[in-house]
């Protein structure tokens, strides 16, 4: 196996990113949605590559100061190797200048204990719930926040 590289995604990666989504989620983003998102000036998305193969994704959007993490996904055959950790770490670090409030949020399935543990390891804590947010199967989303340092006026 070659060394996994974490690289910024470009609109040319949209089809591969949609393929990762399809393999990981019951309601995946389409290639068109990914392409449009990767063109946004406030979107910072990264991919884990095994050679030429995109095996994982993670993104952050920061249109108004807060960051919102989305699309944390790793192909099933590559899980439990620290790839999601490396993707999230890179995404948070590289997006830091754009998250002017220092605060980041995300939503996670209540029953996804592995993902919740990953997010907690980065300082995210549960601050809310969205009832029946997910479908196929139906499940609540937990809203997690990682609060950064803010300068007080």
Short mmCIF file of C-alpha atoms in Angstrom, two decimals:
data_model
loop_
_atom_site.label_atom_id
_atom_site.label_comp_id
_atom_site.label_asym_id
_atom_site.label_seq_id
_atom_site.Cartn_x
_atom_site.Cartn_y
_atom_site.Cartn_z
CA UNK A 1 0.00 0.00 0.00
CA UNK A 2 1.31 3.44 -0.87
CA UNK A 3 1.56 6.31 1.57
CA UNK A 4 -1.75 8.11 2.13
CA UNK A 5 -1.61 11.80 1.19
CA UNK A 6 -4.02 14.49 2.36
CA UNK A 7 -4.56 17.07 -0.39
CA UNK A 8 -6.97 19.93 -1.02
CA UNK A 9 -9.86 18.84 -3.24
CA UNK A 10 -10.58 20.69 -6.48
CA UNK A 11 -13.72 20.71 -8.65
CA UNK A 12 -12.01 18.03 -10.77
CA UNK A 13 -12.29 15.70 -7.75
CA UNK A 14 -16.10 16.03 -7.57
CA UNK A 15 -16.91 12.68 -9.20
CA UNK A 16 -14.49 10.77 -6.98
CA UNK A 17 -15.74 12.59 -3.86
CA UNK A 18 -19.33 11.71 -4.77
CA UNK A 19 -18.22 8.09 -5.13
CA UNK A 20 -16.80 8.11 -1.60
CA UNK A 21 -20.07 9.63 -0.34
CA UNK A 22 -22.11 6.94 -2.11
CA UNK A 23 -20.04 4.20 -0.47
CA UNK A 24 -20.39 5.77 2.99
CA UNK A 25 -23.77 7.48 3.34
CA UNK A 26 -27.42 6.64 2.76
CA UNK A 27 -28.08 10.17 1.43
CA UNK A 28 -24.86 11.07 -0.43
CA UNK A 29 -24.04 14.33 -2.14
CA UNK A 30 -24.13 14.16 -5.93
CA UNK A 31 -21.22 14.99 -8.20
CA UNK A 32 -22.97 18.25 -9.12
CA UNK A 33 -23.38 19.30 -5.49
CA UNK A 34 -19.76 18.47 -4.76
CA UNK A 35 -18.58 20.38 -7.84
CA UNK A 36 -20.59 23.48 -6.89
CA UNK A 37 -19.41 23.31 -3.28
CA UNK A 38 -15.76 23.02 -4.26
CA UNK A 39 -16.11 26.27 -6.21
CA UNK A 40 -17.28 28.24 -3.15
CA UNK A 41 -14.63 30.67 -1.88
CA UNK A 42 -15.43 29.80 1.75
CA UNK A 43 -15.31 26.00 1.27
CA UNK A 44 -12.18 24.14 2.31
CA UNK A 45 -12.32 20.43 1.42
CA UNK A 46 -9.58 17.86 1.67
CA UNK A 47 -9.19 14.32 0.42
CA UNK A 48 -7.14 11.33 1.47
CA UNK A 49 -5.51 9.71 -1.53
CA UNK A 50 -3.97 6.26 -1.81
CA UNK A 51 -1.99 6.92 -4.94
CA UNK A 52 -4.56 8.22 -7.43
CA UNK A 53 -7.53 6.74 -5.52
CA UNK A 54 -9.60 9.10 -3.38
CA UNK A 55 -10.39 7.13 -0.23
CA UNK A 56 -11.73 9.78 2.14
CA UNK A 57 -13.04 13.32 2.37
CA UNK A 58 -13.55 16.06 4.92
CA UNK A 59 -14.72 19.60 4.45
CA UNK A 60 -15.30 22.83 6.26
CA UNK A 61 -17.35 25.82 5.17
CA UNK A 62 -16.90 29.18 6.87
CA UNK A 63 -19.14 31.73 5.15
CA UNK A 64 -19.76 33.91 8.22
CA UNK A 65 -16.95 33.29 10.67
CA UNK A 66 -18.04 30.01 12.24
CA UNK A 67 -16.84 26.80 10.64
CA UNK A 68 -19.13 23.92 9.74
CA UNK A 69 -17.55 20.50 9.24
CA UNK A 70 -19.18 18.23 6.68
CA UNK A 71 -18.57 15.19 4.55
CA UNK A 72 -16.23 13.29 6.86
CA UNK A 73 -16.10 9.97 5.06
CA UNK A 74 -13.59 7.15 4.57
CA UNK A 75 -14.15 4.13 2.33
CA UNK A 76 -15.04 1.09 4.46
CA UNK A 77 -11.93 -0.88 3.45
CA UNK A 78 -9.67 1.97 4.69
CA UNK A 79 -11.31 2.60 8.05
CA UNK A 80 -9.62 2.21 11.45
CA UNK A 81 -6.26 3.41 10.10
CA UNK A 82 -6.42 6.99 11.42
CA UNK A 83 -7.39 8.46 8.05
CA UNK A 84 -10.50 10.28 9.33
CA UNK A 85 -8.38 11.71 12.16
CA UNK A 86 -5.76 12.96 9.70
CA UNK A 87 -8.43 14.43 7.42
CA UNK A 88 -10.16 16.27 10.25
CA UNK A 89 -6.86 17.49 11.69
CA UNK A 90 -5.75 18.85 8.29
CA UNK A 91 -9.12 20.43 7.61
CA UNK A 92 -9.22 22.22 10.96
CA UNK A 93 -5.61 23.37 10.72
CA UNK A 94 -5.76 24.60 7.12
CA UNK A 95 -9.14 26.30 7.62
CA UNK A 96 -8.22 28.05 10.85
CA UNK A 97 -7.57 31.47 9.24
CA UNK A 98 -11.09 31.44 7.77
CA UNK A 99 -12.88 30.48 11.00
CA UNK A 100 -12.68 33.96 12.43
CA UNK A 101 -14.80 33.20 15.50
CA UNK A 102 -12.73 30.14 16.33
CA UNK A 103 -15.95 28.10 16.64
CA UNK A 104 -16.72 25.00 14.56
CA UNK A 105 -19.84 22.87 14.48
CA UNK A 106 -20.98 19.60 12.93
CA UNK A 107 -23.84 17.15 13.01
CA UNK A 108 -23.42 13.44 13.64
CA UNK A 109 -25.78 10.51 13.91
CA UNK A 110 -26.54 9.87 17.57
CA UNK A 111 -25.62 6.20 17.17
CA UNK A 112 -22.32 6.79 15.38
CA UNK A 113 -20.15 6.22 18.43
CA UNK A 114 -16.91 5.94 16.43
CA UNK A 115 -17.43 9.35 14.77
CA UNK A 116 -18.54 10.94 18.03
CA UNK A 117 -15.37 9.68 19.72
CA UNK A 118 -13.26 11.15 16.91
CA UNK A 119 -14.95 14.54 17.21
CA UNK A 120 -14.66 14.53 21.00
CA UNK A 121 -10.91 13.89 20.64
CA UNK A 122 -10.73 17.25 18.83
CA UNK A 123 -12.65 19.06 21.56
CA UNK A 124 -16.16 18.93 20.09
CA UNK A 125 -18.96 18.64 22.65
CA UNK A 126 -22.67 17.98 22.25
CA UNK A 127 -24.73 21.16 22.52
CA UNK A 128 -27.96 20.24 20.78
CA UNK A 129 -30.06 17.75 18.87
CA UNK A 130 -32.00 17.72 15.60
CA UNK A 131 -34.87 15.24 15.93
CA UNK A 132 -35.21 12.79 13.02
CA UNK A 133 -32.60 14.70 11.01
CA UNK A 134 -31.31 11.58 9.27
CA UNK A 135 -33.29 9.14 7.16
CA UNK A 136 -32.62 5.61 5.96
CA UNK A 137 -32.55 4.77 8.84
CA UNK A 138 -34.27 7.58 10.77
CA UNK A 139 -32.14 8.94 13.57
CA UNK A 140 -31.51 12.12 15.52
CA UNK A 141 -28.47 14.25 14.78
CA UNK A 142 -26.36 15.51 17.64
CA UNK A 143 -25.08 19.04 17.15
CA UNK A 144 -21.50 19.29 18.34
CA UNK A 145 -19.43 22.44 18.77
CA UNK A 146 -15.76 23.12 19.29
CA UNK A 147 -15.49 26.56 20.81
CA UNK A 148 -12.39 28.58 20.09
CA UNK A 149 -10.88 31.61 21.68
CA UNK A 150 -12.75 34.81 20.98
CA UNK A 151 -11.49 38.29 21.47
CA UNK A 152 -13.87 40.32 23.55
CA UNK A 153 -14.46 43.93 22.61
#
